[in-house]
Amino acid sequence: MSRGSDDRAIGVFDSGVGGLTVLSELRRRLPDERFVYLGDNARTPYGPRPADEVRAFTLESVAWLLGQDVKLLVLACNTATAHALSAVRGRSAVPVMGVVRPGAVAVTAATRTGHVAVVATAGTVASGAYVDAISEADPTLTVAQQACPDLVPLVEAGELEGRRVEEAVAGYLRELRAADPEVDTLLLGCTHYPLLRPIFQARMGAAVAVVDSAFTTAVAVEDLLDALLARGSAGGRGSVRVATTGPVEAFERVATRLFGTDLPPVEAVDLGSLTAVAADPR
Ligand code: DGL
């Protein structure tokens, strides 16, 4: 380990497979880093769940990640970030980065008209986290939101194109346009939606910027590592571990279908032991 470096891993949490969109951007930008990813597939989706349940599940899951000797934690899940970021920070001895603020940065950088919109899960929309973060970044912006509850199940079923997903996106965007016809920037505020980017882009039209938080989250993580003098020193030979609270085969099947085959063997994390660790956080 050279001076100013830290070879401990970066923990990445998501409710399931969707956070692999964030993990792949992190790996692209930070090839010297070691990553350990946990998907809470046993209890996904988080989007329709009440806030306190999402908070409890997130705290249990990140307790496992914090036990893996990480130097930094990334909540790749928008819903978990929206409901649990401050609670996780309260329990973590290492810095915790969510995806909402980086998403807000992406929006403020892209808009010209000052009218922006966020599509996300029902939970994220209800939390108002994006509206707050965007207003904090630029109080002059007008923010419309739209929950898209049908999209995560469609993506997880492998429907990245076709009539059903086209119609679902079109319906949601119709409501969004009705709420604010001047929107020039659309933020995909859910891990799964970047997989539907071509449909969102086609339906919004070329004049609308369609952005997500994966890139800006990776940039924010890189900045933080630099500020902390905590970069990994592997010389481009970083590594990744992937774990799930759900069935390993199902995770591998969905992840491979959605993201290709670039995955290490997936580890199983027993949900029972995970809840026990969280209940007794010594
Ligand atoms: N990871 C969630 C998010 O980004 C989407 C999937 C879920 O509802 O759990 O909001």
PDB file of C-alpha atoms and ligand atoms in Angstrom:
ATOM      1  CA  MET A   1       0.000   0.000   0.000  1.00  0.00           C
ATOM      2  CA  SER A   2       1.588   3.262  -1.084  1.00  0.00           C
ATOM      3  CA  ARG A   3       1.418   6.507   0.906  1.00  0.00           C
ATOM      4  CA  GLY A   4      -2.048   7.997   0.763  1.00  0.00           C
ATOM      5  CA  SER A   5      -3.707   4.818  -0.486  1.00  0.00           C
ATOM      6  CA  ASP A   6      -6.113   2.398   1.142  1.00  0.00           C
ATOM      7  CA  ASP A   7      -6.631  -1.079  -0.288  1.00  0.00           C
ATOM      8  CA  ARG A   8      -9.774  -1.879   1.630  1.00  0.00           C
ATOM      9  CA  ALA A   9     -12.842  -2.525  -0.511  1.00  0.00           C
ATOM     10  CA  ILE A  10     -15.714  -0.194  -1.381  1.00  0.00           C
ATOM     11  CA  GLY A  11     -19.062  -1.623  -0.300  1.00  0.00           C
ATOM     12  CA  VAL A  12     -21.958  -1.214  -2.731  1.00  0.00           C
ATOM     13  CA  PHE A  13     -25.527  -1.902  -1.667  1.00  0.00           C
ATOM     14  CA  ASP A  14     -28.699  -2.349  -3.670  1.00  0.00           C
ATOM     15  CA  SER A  15     -32.093  -3.917  -3.083  1.00  0.00           C
ATOM     16  CA  GLY A  16     -31.254  -6.446  -5.823  1.00  0.00           C
ATOM     17  CA  VAL A  17     -29.527  -6.633  -9.200  1.00  0.00           C
ATOM     18  CA  GLY A  18     -30.212  -3.073 -10.396  1.00  0.00           C
ATOM     19  CA  GLY A  19     -27.261  -1.576  -8.532  1.00  0.00           C
ATOM     20  CA  LEU A  20     -24.979  -3.388 -10.949  1.00  0.00           C
ATOM     21  CA  THR A  21     -25.565  -0.354 -13.221  1.00  0.00           C
ATOM     22  CA  VAL A  22     -23.802   1.746 -10.578  1.00  0.00           C
ATOM     23  CA  LEU A  23     -21.176  -0.904  -9.822  1.00  0.00           C
ATOM     24  CA  SER A  24     -20.141  -1.140 -13.470  1.00  0.00           C
ATOM     25  CA  GLU A  25     -19.698   2.647 -13.683  1.00  0.00           C
ATOM     26  CA  LEU A  26     -17.664   2.586 -10.456  1.00  0.00           C
ATOM     27  CA  ARG A  27     -15.446  -0.206 -11.800  1.00  0.00           C
ATOM     28  CA  ARG A  28     -14.945   1.589 -15.095  1.00  0.00           C
ATOM     29  CA  ARG A  29     -13.869   4.773 -13.366  1.00  0.00           C
ATOM     30  CA  LEU A  30     -11.919   3.199 -10.500  1.00  0.00           C
ATOM     31  CA  PRO A  31     -10.125   0.135 -11.912  1.00  0.00           C
ATOM     32  CA  ASP A  32      -7.686  -0.084  -8.968  1.00  0.00           C
ATOM     33  CA  GLU A  33     -10.429  -0.543  -6.416  1.00  0.00           C
ATOM     34  CA  ARG A  34     -11.782  -3.658  -4.788  1.00  0.00           C
ATOM     35  CA  PHE A  35     -15.572  -3.793  -4.582  1.00  0.00           C
ATOM     36  CA  VAL A  36     -17.970  -5.881  -2.587  1.00  0.00           C
ATOM     37  CA  TYR A  37     -21.601  -5.717  -3.721  1.00  0.00           C
ATOM     38  CA  LEU A  38     -24.632  -6.906  -1.801  1.00  0.00           C
ATOM     39  CA  GLY A  39     -28.104  -7.219  -3.300  1.00  0.00           C
ATOM     40  CA  ASP A  40     -31.001  -7.783  -0.898  1.00  0.00           C
ATOM     41  CA  ASN A  41     -32.828  -9.981  -3.379  1.00  0.00           C
ATOM     42  CA  ALA A  42     -34.630 -11.855  -0.632  1.00  0.00           C
ATOM     43  CA  ARG A  43     -36.658  -8.685   0.017  1.00  0.00           C
ATOM     44  CA  THR A  44     -36.597  -6.845  -3.293  1.00  0.00           C
ATOM     45  CA  PRO A  45     -38.345  -4.746  -4.535  1.00  0.00           C
ATOM     46  CA  TYR A  46     -37.957  -1.888  -2.063  1.00  0.00           C
ATOM     47  CA  GLY A  47     -39.862   0.573  -4.260  1.00  0.00           C
ATOM     48  CA  PRO A  48     -43.391  -0.263  -3.064  1.00  0.00           C
ATOM     49  CA  ARG A  49     -42.446  -0.768   0.623  1.00  0.00           C
ATOM     50  CA  PRO A  50     -43.114   1.719   3.444  1.00  0.00           C
ATOM     51  CA  ALA A  51     -40.200   3.958   4.419  1.00  0.00           C
ATOM     52  CA  ASP A  52     -39.569   2.385   7.839  1.00  0.00           C
ATOM     53  CA  GLU A  53     -39.376  -1.095   6.329  1.00  0.00           C
ATOM     54  CA  VAL A  54     -36.887   0.051   3.681  1.00  0.00           C
ATOM     55  CA  ARG A  55     -34.842   1.710   6.418  1.00  0.00           C
ATOM     56  CA  ALA A  56     -34.789  -1.447   8.554  1.00  0.00           C
ATOM     57  CA  PHE A  57     -33.866  -3.722   5.627  1.00  0.00           C
ATOM     58  CA  THR A  58     -31.173  -1.332   4.465  1.00  0.00           C
ATOM     59  CA  LEU A  59     -29.617  -1.095   7.926  1.00  0.00           C
ATOM     60  CA  GLU A  60     -29.552  -4.886   8.220  1.00  0.00           C
ATOM     61  CA  SER A  61     -27.966  -5.280   4.811  1.00  0.00           C
ATOM     62  CA  VAL A  62     -25.295  -2.627   5.234  1.00  0.00           C
ATOM     63  CA  ALA A  63     -24.347  -4.123   8.612  1.00  0.00           C
ATOM     64  CA  TRP A  64     -23.077  -7.115   6.609  1.00  0.00           C
ATOM     65  CA  LEU A  65     -21.196  -4.872   4.191  1.00  0.00           C
ATOM     66  CA  LEU A  66     -19.640  -2.902   7.044  1.00  0.00           C
ATOM     67  CA  GLY A  67     -18.407  -6.235   8.399  1.00  0.00           C
ATOM     68  CA  GLN A  68     -16.412  -6.811   5.188  1.00  0.00           C
ATOM     69  CA  ASP A  69     -13.742  -4.236   6.130  1.00  0.00           C
ATOM     70  CA  VAL A  70     -14.833  -1.528   3.693  1.00  0.00           C
ATOM     71  CA  LYS A  71     -13.422   1.998   3.518  1.00  0.00           C
ATOM     72  CA  LEU A  72     -16.511   3.530   1.962  1.00  0.00           C
ATOM     73  CA  LEU A  73     -20.129   2.559   1.428  1.00  0.00           C
ATOM     74  CA  VAL A  74     -22.199   3.380  -1.643  1.00  0.00           C
ATOM     75  CA  LEU A  75     -25.975   3.077  -1.487  1.00  0.00           C
ATOM     76  CA  ALA A  76     -26.615   2.353  -5.162  1.00  0.00           C
ATOM     77  CA  CYS A  77     -30.342   1.946  -4.560  1.00  0.00           C
ATOM     78  CA  ASN A  78     -32.363   5.128  -5.024  1.00  0.00           C
ATOM     79  CA  THR A  79     -35.164   3.977  -2.738  1.00  0.00           C
ATOM     80  CA  ALA A  80     -32.714   2.991   0.018  1.00  0.00           C
ATOM     81  CA  THR A  81     -30.896   6.305  -0.368  1.00  0.00           C
ATOM     82  CA  ALA A  82     -34.164   8.217  -0.239  1.00  0.00           C
ATOM     83  CA  HIS A  83     -35.378   6.536   2.950  1.00  0.00           C
ATOM     84  CA  ALA A  84     -32.240   5.444   4.782  1.00  0.00           C
ATOM     85  CA  LEU A  85     -29.161   7.515   3.899  1.00  0.00           C
ATOM     86  CA  SER A  86     -29.035   9.488   7.148  1.00  0.00           C
ATOM     87  CA  ALA A  87     -29.843   6.404   9.257  1.00  0.00           C
ATOM     88  CA  VAL A  88     -27.005   4.470   7.592  1.00  0.00           C
ATOM     89  CA  ARG A  89     -24.630   7.383   8.123  1.00  0.00           C
ATOM     90  CA  GLY A  90     -25.591   7.325  11.780  1.00  0.00           C
ATOM     91  CA  ARG A  91     -24.469   3.682  12.049  1.00  0.00           C
ATOM     92  CA  SER A  92     -21.386   3.763   9.852  1.00  0.00           C
ATOM     93  CA  ALA A  93     -17.824   4.503  10.890  1.00  0.00           C
ATOM     94  CA  VAL A  94     -16.877   4.995   7.207  1.00  0.00           C
ATOM     95  CA  PRO A  95     -18.264   7.595   4.749  1.00  0.00           C
ATOM     96  CA  VAL A  96     -21.564   6.745   3.073  1.00  0.00           C
ATOM     97  CA  MET A  97     -22.470   7.991  -0.391  1.00  0.00           C
ATOM     98  CA  GLY A  98     -25.968   7.794  -1.833  1.00  0.00           C
ATOM     99  CA  VAL A  99     -27.139   8.213  -5.418  1.00  0.00           C
ATOM    100  CA  VAL A 100     -29.661  11.010  -4.906  1.00  0.00           C
ATOM    101  CA  ARG A 101     -27.300  13.955  -4.558  1.00  0.00           C
ATOM    102  CA  PRO A 102     -25.154  12.836  -7.533  1.00  0.00           C
ATOM    103  CA  GLY A 103     -28.382  12.475  -9.532  1.00  0.00           C
ATOM    104  CA  ALA A 104     -29.368  16.014  -8.580  1.00  0.00           C
ATOM    105  CA  VAL A 105     -25.960  17.239  -9.753  1.00  0.00           C
ATOM    106  CA  ALA A 106     -26.481  15.511 -13.119  1.00  0.00           C
ATOM    107  CA  VAL A 107     -29.830  17.251 -13.525  1.00  0.00           C
ATOM    108  CA  THR A 108     -28.632  20.727 -12.642  1.00  0.00           C
ATOM    109  CA  ALA A 109     -25.684  20.382 -15.020  1.00  0.00           C
ATOM    110  CA  ALA A 110     -27.912  19.338 -17.939  1.00  0.00           C
ATOM    111  CA  THR A 111     -30.930  21.652 -17.827  1.00  0.00           C
ATOM    112  CA  ARG A 112     -31.237  24.838 -19.867  1.00  0.00           C
ATOM    113  CA  THR A 113     -34.913  25.687 -19.366  1.00  0.00           C
ATOM    114  CA  GLY A 114     -34.823  25.087 -15.618  1.00  0.00           C
ATOM    115  CA  HIS A 115     -37.687  22.586 -15.892  1.00  0.00           C
ATOM    116  CA  VAL A 116     -36.561  19.100 -14.886  1.00  0.00           C
ATOM    117  CA  ALA A 117     -38.270  15.805 -14.087  1.00  0.00           C
ATOM    118  CA  VAL A 118     -37.528  12.667 -12.124  1.00  0.00           C
ATOM    119  CA  VAL A 119     -38.873   9.174 -12.757  1.00  0.00           C
ATOM    120  CA  ALA A 120     -38.425   6.753  -9.862  1.00  0.00           C
ATOM    121  CA  THR A 121     -40.100   4.126  -7.696  1.00  0.00           C
ATOM    122  CA  ALA A 122     -43.208   5.007  -5.705  1.00  0.00           C
ATOM    123  CA  GLY A 123     -41.131   5.099  -2.508  1.00  0.00           C
ATOM    124  CA  THR A 124     -38.500   7.445  -3.883  1.00  0.00           C
ATOM    125  CA  VAL A 125     -41.156   9.799  -5.281  1.00  0.00           C
ATOM    126  CA  ALA A 126     -43.116   9.802  -2.013  1.00  0.00           C
ATOM    127  CA  SER A 127     -39.968  10.606  -0.017  1.00  0.00           C
ATOM    128  CA  GLY A 128     -39.404  13.842  -1.947  1.00  0.00           C
ATOM    129  CA  ALA A 129     -35.655  13.159  -1.699  1.00  0.00           C
ATOM    130  CA  TYR A 130     -34.914  14.149  -5.283  1.00  0.00           C
ATOM    131  CA  VAL A 131     -37.024  17.283  -5.122  1.00  0.00           C
ATOM    132  CA  ASP A 132     -35.158  18.325  -1.986  1.00  0.00           C
ATOM    133  CA  ALA A 133     -31.708  17.482  -3.391  1.00  0.00           C
ATOM    134  CA  ILE A 134     -32.360  19.244  -6.710  1.00  0.00           C
ATOM    135  CA  SER A 135     -33.758  22.310  -4.944  1.00  0.00           C
ATOM    136  CA  GLU A 136     -30.710  22.334  -2.697  1.00  0.00           C
ATOM    137  CA  ALA A 137     -28.397  22.183  -5.726  1.00  0.00           C
ATOM    138  CA  ASP A 138     -30.355  24.905  -7.583  1.00  0.00           C
ATOM    139  CA  PRO A 139     -33.399  26.474  -5.898  1.00  0.00           C
ATOM    140  CA  THR A 140     -34.537  28.084  -9.174  1.00  0.00           C
ATOM    141  CA  LEU A 141     -35.383  24.764 -10.865  1.00  0.00           C
ATOM    142  CA  THR A 142     -38.918  23.455 -11.283  1.00  0.00           C
ATOM    143  CA  VAL A 143     -39.071  19.719 -10.499  1.00  0.00           C
ATOM    144  CA  ALA A 144     -41.780  17.316 -11.684  1.00  0.00           C
ATOM    145  CA  GLN A 145     -41.856  13.713 -10.490  1.00  0.00           C
ATOM    146  CA  GLN A 146     -43.497  10.538 -11.730  1.00  0.00           C
ATOM    147  CA  ALA A 147     -43.615   7.133 -10.046  1.00  0.00           C
ATOM    148  CA  CYS A 148     -43.307   4.236 -12.500  1.00  0.00           C
ATOM    149  CA  PRO A 149     -44.246   1.158 -10.447  1.00  0.00           C
ATOM    150  CA  ASP A 150     -44.618  -1.218 -13.418  1.00  0.00           C
ATOM    151  CA  LEU A 151     -41.081  -0.772 -14.742  1.00  0.00           C
ATOM    152  CA  VAL A 152     -38.943  -2.685 -12.210  1.00  0.00           C
ATOM    153  CA  PRO A 153     -41.000  -5.898 -12.571  1.00  0.00           C
ATOM    154  CA  LEU A 154     -40.878  -5.599 -16.376  1.00  0.00           C
ATOM    155  CA  VAL A 155     -37.103  -5.090 -16.423  1.00  0.00           C
ATOM    156  CA  GLU A 156     -36.528  -7.950 -13.971  1.00  0.00           C
ATOM    157  CA  ALA A 157     -38.618 -10.152 -16.259  1.00  0.00           C
ATOM    158  CA  GLY A 158     -36.180  -9.273 -19.037  1.00  0.00           C
ATOM    159  CA  GLU A 159     -38.572  -6.996 -20.940  1.00  0.00           C
ATOM    160  CA  LEU A 160     -36.192  -4.261 -22.076  1.00  0.00           C
ATOM    161  CA  GLU A 161     -38.152  -3.661 -25.274  1.00  0.00           C
ATOM    162  CA  GLY A 162     -41.520  -4.531 -26.736  1.00  0.00           C
ATOM    163  CA  ARG A 163     -45.093  -3.384 -26.517  1.00  0.00           C
ATOM    164  CA  ARG A 164     -45.679  -3.736 -22.781  1.00  0.00           C
ATOM    165  CA  VAL A 165     -42.675  -1.720 -21.689  1.00  0.00           C
ATOM    166  CA  GLU A 166     -43.168   0.861 -24.481  1.00  0.00           C
ATOM    167  CA  GLU A 167     -46.764   1.410 -23.388  1.00  0.00           C
ATOM    168  CA  ALA A 168     -45.859   1.631 -19.723  1.00  0.00           C
ATOM    169  CA  VAL A 169     -43.141   4.243 -20.338  1.00  0.00           C
ATOM    170  CA  ALA A 170     -45.395   6.181 -22.713  1.00  0.00           C
ATOM    171  CA  GLY A 171     -48.168   6.309 -20.110  1.00  0.00           C
ATOM    172  CA  TYR A 172     -45.889   7.582 -17.362  1.00  0.00           C
ATOM    173  CA  LEU A 173     -44.284  10.199 -19.602  1.00  0.00           C
ATOM    174  CA  ARG A 174     -47.705  11.415 -20.741  1.00  0.00           C
ATOM    175  CA  GLU A 175     -48.511  12.225 -17.111  1.00  0.00           C
ATOM    176  CA  LEU A 176     -45.155  13.889 -16.671  1.00  0.00           C
ATOM    177  CA  ARG A 177     -45.595  16.036 -19.772  1.00  0.00           C
ATOM    178  CA  ALA A 178     -49.050  17.027 -18.598  1.00  0.00           C
ATOM    179  CA  ALA A 179     -47.556  18.101 -15.259  1.00  0.00           C
ATOM    180  CA  ASP A 180     -44.853  20.198 -16.948  1.00  0.00           C
ATOM    181  CA  PRO A 181     -44.636  20.491 -20.760  1.00  0.00           C
ATOM    182  CA  GLU A 182     -41.384  22.494 -20.543  1.00  0.00           C
ATOM    183  CA  VAL A 183     -39.225  19.734 -19.094  1.00  0.00           C
ATOM    184  CA  ASP A 184     -35.852  19.568 -20.872  1.00  0.00           C
ATOM    185  CA  THR A 185     -34.051  17.108 -18.562  1.00  0.00           C
ATOM    186  CA  LEU A 186     -35.258  13.730 -17.337  1.00  0.00           C
ATOM    187  CA  LEU A 187     -33.473  11.983 -14.483  1.00  0.00           C
ATOM    188  CA  LEU A 188     -33.735   8.203 -14.355  1.00  0.00           C
ATOM    189  CA  GLY A 189     -33.946   7.976 -10.558  1.00  0.00           C
ATOM    190  CA  CYS A 190     -34.038   4.188 -10.247  1.00  0.00           C
ATOM    191  CA  THR A 191     -31.313   1.594 -10.777  1.00  0.00           C
ATOM    192  CA  HIS A 192     -33.319  -0.267 -13.406  1.00  0.00           C
ATOM    193  CA  TYR A 193     -34.335   2.613 -15.644  1.00  0.00           C
ATOM    194  CA  PRO A 194     -30.975   3.119 -17.420  1.00  0.00           C
ATOM    195  CA  LEU A 195     -31.690  -0.263 -19.012  1.00  0.00           C
ATOM    196  CA  LEU A 196     -34.733   1.395 -20.626  1.00  0.00           C
ATOM    197  CA  ARG A 197     -32.870   4.554 -21.629  1.00  0.00           C
ATOM    198  CA  PRO A 198     -33.497   4.160 -25.411  1.00  0.00           C
ATOM    199  CA  ILE A 199     -37.239   4.028 -24.782  1.00  0.00           C
ATOM    200  CA  PHE A 200     -37.225   7.040 -22.438  1.00  0.00           C
ATOM    201  CA  GLN A 201     -35.057   8.978 -24.884  1.00  0.00           C
ATOM    202  CA  ALA A 202     -37.204   8.125 -27.911  1.00  0.00           C
ATOM    203  CA  ARG A 203     -40.419   9.044 -26.091  1.00  0.00           C
ATOM    204  CA  MET A 204     -39.041  12.326 -24.698  1.00  0.00           C
ATOM    205  CA  GLY A 205     -37.402  13.323 -27.996  1.00  0.00           C
ATOM    206  CA  ALA A 206     -33.867  14.381 -28.841  1.00  0.00           C
ATOM    207  CA  ALA A 207     -34.291  17.853 -27.307  1.00  0.00           C
ATOM    208  CA  VAL A 208     -34.594  16.356 -23.811  1.00  0.00           C
ATOM    209  CA  ALA A 209     -31.464  15.223 -21.934  1.00  0.00           C
ATOM    210  CA  VAL A 210     -31.964  11.842 -20.262  1.00  0.00           C
ATOM    211  CA  VAL A 211     -29.488  11.503 -17.384  1.00  0.00           C
ATOM    212  CA  ASP A 212     -28.865   9.103 -14.507  1.00  0.00           C
ATOM    213  CA  SER A 213     -26.828   9.070 -11.330  1.00  0.00           C
ATOM    214  CA  ALA A 214     -24.404   6.217 -12.120  1.00  0.00           C
ATOM    215  CA  PHE A 215     -21.750   8.419 -13.739  1.00  0.00           C
ATOM    216  CA  THR A 216     -21.992  11.304 -11.264  1.00  0.00           C
ATOM    217  CA  THR A 217     -21.970   8.852  -8.337  1.00  0.00           C
ATOM    218  CA  ALA A 218     -18.714   7.334  -9.633  1.00  0.00           C
ATOM    219  CA  VAL A 219     -17.245  10.827 -10.009  1.00  0.00           C
ATOM    220  CA  ALA A 220     -18.330  11.730  -6.460  1.00  0.00           C
ATOM    221  CA  VAL A 221     -16.787   8.512  -5.083  1.00  0.00           C
ATOM    222  CA  GLU A 222     -13.550   9.227  -6.916  1.00  0.00           C
ATOM    223  CA  ASP A 223     -13.472  12.799  -5.550  1.00  0.00           C
ATOM    224  CA  LEU A 224     -14.093  11.535  -2.042  1.00  0.00           C
ATOM    225  CA  LEU A 225     -11.330   8.907  -2.268  1.00  0.00           C
ATOM    226  CA  ASP A 226      -8.951  11.611  -3.475  1.00  0.00           C
ATOM    227  CA  ALA A 227      -9.957  13.957  -0.677  1.00  0.00           C
ATOM    228  CA  LEU A 228      -9.416  11.160   1.852  1.00  0.00           C
ATOM    229  CA  LEU A 229      -6.125  10.025   0.208  1.00  0.00           C
ATOM    230  CA  ALA A 230      -7.776   6.614   0.129  1.00  0.00           C
ATOM    231  CA  ARG A 231      -7.433   5.330  -3.439  1.00  0.00           C
ATOM    232  CA  GLY A 232      -6.675   1.656  -3.992  1.00  0.00           C
ATOM    233  CA  SER A 233      -3.196   0.840  -5.277  1.00  0.00           C
ATOM    234  CA  ALA A 234      -3.745  -2.312  -7.361  1.00  0.00           C
ATOM    235  CA  GLY A 235      -2.386  -0.853 -10.620  1.00  0.00           C
ATOM    236  CA  GLY A 236      -5.578  -1.451 -12.580  1.00  0.00           C
ATOM    237  CA  ARG A 237      -6.125  -4.895 -11.088  1.00  0.00           C
ATOM    238  CA  GLY A 238      -9.080  -4.156  -8.853  1.00  0.00           C
ATOM    239  CA  SER A 239     -11.533  -6.901  -7.988  1.00  0.00           C
ATOM    240  CA  VAL A 240     -15.181  -7.471  -7.260  1.00  0.00           C
ATOM    241  CA  ARG A 241     -17.173  -9.738  -4.991  1.00  0.00           C
ATOM    242  CA  VAL A 242     -20.906 -10.042  -5.488  1.00  0.00           C
ATOM    243  CA  ALA A 243     -23.287 -11.375  -2.831  1.00  0.00           C
ATOM    244  CA  THR A 244     -27.040 -11.730  -2.505  1.00  0.00           C
ATOM    245  CA  THR A 245     -29.506 -12.458   0.279  1.00  0.00           C
ATOM    246  CA  GLY A 246     -31.678 -14.314  -2.245  1.00  0.00           C
ATOM    247  CA  PRO A 247     -31.190 -17.467  -4.292  1.00  0.00           C
ATOM    248  CA  VAL A 248     -27.812 -17.362  -6.041  1.00  0.00           C
ATOM    249  CA  GLU A 249     -29.027 -18.959  -9.274  1.00  0.00           C
ATOM    250  CA  ALA A 250     -31.867 -16.454  -9.671  1.00  0.00           C
ATOM    251  CA  PHE A 251     -29.460 -13.547  -9.095  1.00  0.00           C
ATOM    252  CA  GLU A 252     -27.017 -14.922 -11.660  1.00  0.00           C
ATOM    253  CA  ARG A 253     -29.781 -15.542 -14.176  1.00  0.00           C
ATOM    254  CA  VAL A 254     -31.274 -12.027 -13.967  1.00  0.00           C
ATOM    255  CA  ALA A 255     -27.889 -10.297 -13.684  1.00  0.00           C
ATOM    256  CA  THR A 256     -26.490 -12.169 -16.663  1.00  0.00           C
ATOM    257  CA  ARG A 257     -29.569 -11.471 -18.753  1.00  0.00           C
ATOM    258  CA  LEU A 258     -29.487  -7.778 -17.943  1.00  0.00           C
ATOM    259  CA  PHE A 259     -25.771  -7.077 -17.722  1.00  0.00           C
ATOM    260  CA  GLY A 260     -23.881  -9.824 -19.578  1.00  0.00           C
ATOM    261  CA  THR A 261     -21.570 -12.397 -18.078  1.00  0.00           C
ATOM    262  CA  ASP A 262     -18.857 -10.300 -16.435  1.00  0.00           C
ATOM    263  CA  LEU A 263     -19.682 -11.486 -12.904  1.00  0.00           C
ATOM    264  CA  PRO A 264     -17.645 -13.466 -10.375  1.00  0.00           C
ATOM    265  CA  PRO A 265     -19.296 -16.474  -8.701  1.00  0.00           C
ATOM    266  CA  VAL A 266     -22.100 -15.014  -6.591  1.00  0.00           C
ATOM    267  CA  GLU A 267     -21.917 -15.536  -2.800  1.00  0.00           C
ATOM    268  CA  ALA A 268     -24.960 -16.300  -0.667  1.00  0.00           C
ATOM    269  CA  VAL A 269     -25.555 -14.208   2.451  1.00  0.00           C
ATOM    270  CA  ASP A 270     -27.918 -15.801   4.918  1.00  0.00           C
ATOM    271  CA  LEU A 271     -30.717 -13.400   5.753  1.00  0.00           C
ATOM    272  CA  GLY A 272     -31.079 -14.854   9.260  1.00  0.00           C
ATOM    273  CA  SER A 273     -27.468 -14.169  10.188  1.00  0.00           C
ATOM    274  CA  LEU A 274     -27.712 -10.729   8.642  1.00  0.00           C
ATOM    275  CA  THR A 275     -30.694  -9.706  10.771  1.00  0.00           C
ATOM    276  CA  ALA A 276     -28.936 -11.112  13.862  1.00  0.00           C
ATOM    277  CA  VAL A 277     -25.827  -8.980  13.165  1.00  0.00           C
ATOM    278  CA  ALA A 278     -27.967  -5.866  12.799  1.00  0.00           C
ATOM    279  CA  ALA A 279     -29.802  -6.592  16.032  1.00  0.00           C
ATOM    280  CA  ASP A 280     -26.522  -6.966  17.931  1.00  0.00           C
ATOM    281  CA  PRO A 281     -24.142  -4.462  16.289  1.00  0.00           C
ATOM    282  CA  ARG A 282     -21.043  -5.043  18.504  1.00  0.00           C
TER     283      ARG A 282
HETATM  284  N1  DGL B   1     -33.037  -0.372  -6.562  1.00  0.00           N
HETATM  285  C1  DGL B   1     -34.337   0.265  -6.551  1.00  0.00           C
HETATM  286  C2  DGL B   1     -34.146   1.761  -6.773  1.00  0.00           C
HETATM  287  O1  DGL B   1     -33.161   2.207  -7.331  1.00  0.00           O
HETATM  288  C3  DGL B   1     -35.258  -0.314  -7.597  1.00  0.00           C
HETATM  289  C4  DGL B   1     -35.690  -1.732  -7.293  1.00  0.00           C
HETATM  290  C5  DGL B   1     -36.545  -1.830  -6.067  1.00  0.00           C
HETATM  291  O2  DGL B   1     -37.690  -1.317  -6.044  1.00  0.00           O
HETATM  292  O3  DGL B   1     -36.072  -2.431  -5.101  1.00  0.00           O
HETATM  293  O4  DGL B   1     -34.997   2.520  -6.382  1.00  0.00           O
END
